[in-house]
Amino acid sequence: MALKNEYLNRVYAGLAQRNAHEPEFLQAVMEVFESLEPVVDARPEIEANAIMERIVEPERIINFRVSWVDDAGKVQVNRGWRIQFNSAIGPYKGGLRLHPSVNQSIIKFLGFEQIFKNSLTGLPMGGGKGGSDFDPKGKSDNEIMRFCQSFMTELAKHIGADTDVPAGDIGTGAREIGYMFGQYKRLRNEFTGVLTGKGLSYGGSLARTEATGYGACYFMNEMLKDMGASFEGKRVVISGSGNVATYANQKATQLGGKVVAMSDSNGYIVDENGIDFKVIKEIKEVKRARIKTYVDYVPGAKYVEGCRGIWSVPCDLALPCATQNELNGEEAATLIKNGCKAVAEGANMPCTPEAVAAFQAAGVAFGPAKAANAGGVATSGLEMSQNSQRLSWTFEEVDAKLHQIMINIYKACKDASERYNMAGNLVAGANIAGFEKVCDAMLWQGIAY
Ligand code: NDP
């Protein structure tokens, strides 16, 4: 796809040539560049200071070996990454993904998106991301612990409460954060807020677990309000059944919606009476089992093999909460045909560019990931604040702050889209609002950086 702005086109062409083997990263950059054309047209200082060339290059990429011993006594070797993308507005902040699909392109796309997402929260956090191609599935607790300890043994050299504060992501939940935090403390002999998503007994924040899913629903609620609607009585489809999906289910239900379908990477379940949050929590967080076991708890429900079929379940609202590029143009067309009126991305970049274009062309309200799922990192920011103060706020206090942050993010996206004559385009609005603050900070801080 060609960009109209000659400067952006040139920067993108150079980037595509240098990173030809990084398709996810290039996809994320193209989406941002398309939105920023009017901003770059209007502000010549962006080109004069090479802001775009600088913003697409990570400040630092740390790539390391993670060796660990499995339960059979065999040595295993994985690859680890931490990408410290941009620290213009605060310490690097972003999750750690543990999944066999992880490679440099995936971590760069996530780290790049994180810059703008963190900026949108209004909190002082730069952009970063990390992870490993380690597959936690089927591993024993001891194997997970040994992997996490080895991973942190290297990572500890590069992070710190005022430098870089990692968090969870796919495959990294409270258990993994706990093992990593323990190892960091052992190595550095200091108890600081170096990770977020911690357990409540050692500095975690109430409502952090729920934050991304709740935040996506709060964002969806703001979109619905502008349409003169609400969650009340709506059929909701949520892909995934991990951290984000589970708590999106809980909040969507609390707000009056009926969640009729959820999935994992093997298949999806349909429960016309509304998927029971407590059963999902039991299956995923206690039993660590597959979504198909839902039918053992709720006999009226059905399970269908193959996760992508979930988009054929008729719904009013869709919340893709599993992984990148999980919803393509054809699946978007099916959702539209079946009457879907609004989509908010709980996962990072779950909709392909063709899917986003289809939703926008059909007038389906569309909340992009960097705005709609920013509640997780925002609440991580609140965890950092509590750690710095050595205080713990109540669930209600944190949830109220999260709710207000999501309302502010929606407003910032909407205002930015209107300022640049793209009313209703929240993709552009999110990219512009997130970018402007980072760009201004970079301009203030000079070039040698
Ligand atoms: P989890 O590991 O808790 O859950 C991931 C879910 O997605 C699982 O149900 C998993 O199924 C499913 N999944 C993974 N890969 C695929 C695939 N290829 N096809 C279909 N389903 C798949 O991760 P999270 O809930 O934390 O993260 C989900 C998304 O949200 C990610 O994009 C993440 O980057 C994003 N996000 C997460 C935040 C957080 O606070 N946790 C914050 C902001 C964004 P299975 O068990 O079969 O693998």
Short mmCIF file of C-alpha atoms and ligand atoms in Angstrom, two decimals, residues 97-99 101 109-110 114 117 129 137 167-173 208-209 211-213 239-246 263-267 284 289-290 307-308 320-324 326 346-350 369 373-377 380, ligand 1:
data_model
loop_
_atom_site.label_atom_id
_atom_site.label_comp_id
_atom_site.label_asym_id
_atom_site.label_seq_id
_atom_site.Cartn_x
_atom_site.Cartn_y
_atom_site.Cartn_z
CA ARG A 97 5.03 -13.03 25.95
CA LEU A 98 5.80 -16.75 26.33
CA HIS A 99 4.57 -18.59 23.25
CA SER A 101 5.30 -18.26 17.88
CA PHE A 109 5.26 -5.07 16.56
CA LEU A 110 4.08 -5.31 20.16
CA GLN A 114 3.03 -0.15 23.18
CA LYS A 117 -0.86 2.78 23.91
CA LYS A 129 8.01 -5.54 25.08
CA LYS A 137 1.75 -25.55 27.70
CA ALA A 167 4.49 -7.25 32.96
CA GLY A 168 2.42 -10.24 31.82
CA ASP A 169 1.12 -11.10 28.35
CA ILE A 170 0.21 -14.34 26.56
CA GLY A 171 1.63 -17.22 28.62
CA THR A 172 2.83 -14.96 31.44
CA GLY A 173 0.39 -14.75 34.32
CA ARG A 208 -4.78 -5.61 37.75
CA THR A 209 -5.88 -9.14 36.82
CA ALA A 211 -8.01 -4.62 34.12
CA THR A 212 -7.51 -5.39 30.43
CA GLY A 213 -10.83 -7.22 30.01
CA SER A 239 -12.47 -14.97 21.37
CA GLY A 240 -9.84 -16.52 23.62
CA SER A 241 -10.28 -17.69 27.20
CA GLY A 242 -7.14 -16.30 28.78
CA ASN A 243 -6.71 -13.37 31.11
CA VAL A 244 -8.22 -10.71 28.84
CA ALA A 245 -11.14 -12.81 27.57
CA THR A 246 -12.12 -14.14 31.01
CA SER A 263 -12.63 -20.01 22.40
CA ASP A 264 -9.08 -21.27 22.75
CA SER A 265 -6.64 -22.16 19.98
CA ASN A 266 -8.38 -25.55 19.47
CA GLY A 267 -12.04 -24.62 19.25
CA LYS A 284 -8.59 -21.79 32.97
CA ALA A 289 -7.66 -27.14 31.15
CA ARG A 290 -9.05 -26.66 27.63
CA CYS A 307 -11.15 -21.69 16.78
CA ARG A 308 -11.86 -19.46 13.77
CA PRO A 320 -11.43 -10.41 19.85
CA CYS A 321 -9.26 -11.17 22.90
CA ALA A 322 -6.91 -14.00 21.77
CA THR A 323 -4.01 -13.04 19.50
CA GLN A 324 -2.80 -11.09 16.45
CA GLU A 326 -7.15 -13.86 14.40
CA GLY A 346 -9.01 -6.80 23.57
CA ALA A 347 -5.98 -8.56 22.05
CA ASN A 348 -3.15 -6.77 20.24
CA MET A 349 -3.82 -6.36 16.47
CA PRO A 350 -6.36 -9.23 16.34
CA ALA A 369 -6.29 -2.36 20.46
CA ASN A 373 -6.93 -2.77 25.66
CA ALA A 374 -4.87 -0.01 27.29
CA GLY A 375 -6.60 -0.67 30.62
CA GLY A 376 -4.07 -3.39 31.43
CA VAL A 377 -1.01 -1.25 31.13
CA SER A 380 0.15 -1.59 35.71
P1 NDP B 1 -3.43 -15.61 27.81
O1 NDP B 1 -2.22 -16.41 27.59
O2 NDP B 1 -4.00 -15.50 29.17
O3 NDP B 1 -4.61 -16.14 26.84
C1 NDP B 1 -4.46 -16.20 25.46
C2 NDP B 1 -5.72 -16.82 24.88
O4 NDP B 1 -5.67 -16.72 23.47
C3 NDP B 1 -5.84 -18.29 25.21
O5 NDP B 1 -7.20 -18.62 25.34
C4 NDP B 1 -5.21 -18.94 23.99
O6 NDP B 1 -5.66 -20.26 23.76
C5 NDP B 1 -5.72 -18.03 22.89
N1 NDP B 1 -4.83 -18.10 21.72
C6 NDP B 1 -3.48 -17.95 21.67
N2 NDP B 1 -3.02 -18.09 20.42
C7 NDP B 1 -4.11 -18.33 19.66
C8 NDP B 1 -4.30 -18.57 18.29
N3 NDP B 1 -3.26 -18.60 17.43
N4 NDP B 1 -5.57 -18.76 17.86
C9 NDP B 1 -6.62 -18.71 18.73
N5 NDP B 1 -6.48 -18.50 20.04
C10 NDP B 1 -5.26 -18.32 20.49
O7 NDP B 1 -3.12 -14.16 27.21
P2 NDP B 1 -3.82 -12.78 27.51
O8 NDP B 1 -5.28 -12.97 27.72
O9 NDP B 1 -3.03 -12.08 28.54
O10 NDP B 1 -3.56 -12.00 26.14
C11 NDP B 1 -4.45 -12.09 25.03
C12 NDP B 1 -4.18 -10.93 24.08
O11 NDP B 1 -4.36 -9.68 24.76
C13 NDP B 1 -2.77 -10.86 23.50
O12 NDP B 1 -2.84 -10.30 22.21
C14 NDP B 1 -2.07 -9.88 24.44
O13 NDP B 1 -0.95 -9.27 23.83
C15 NDP B 1 -3.19 -8.89 24.66
N6 NDP B 1 -3.07 -8.05 25.85
C16 NDP B 1 -2.98 -8.61 27.09
C17 NDP B 1 -2.90 -7.80 28.20
C18 NDP B 1 -2.92 -8.35 29.58
O14 NDP B 1 -3.03 -7.56 30.52
N7 NDP B 1 -2.87 -9.64 29.78
C19 NDP B 1 -2.80 -6.33 28.07
C20 NDP B 1 -3.00 -5.85 26.72
C21 NDP B 1 -3.08 -6.70 25.67
P3 NDP B 1 -4.67 -21.51 24.07
O15 NDP B 1 -4.75 -21.70 25.54
O16 NDP B 1 -5.26 -22.60 23.28
O17 NDP B 1 -3.29 -21.09 23.59
#
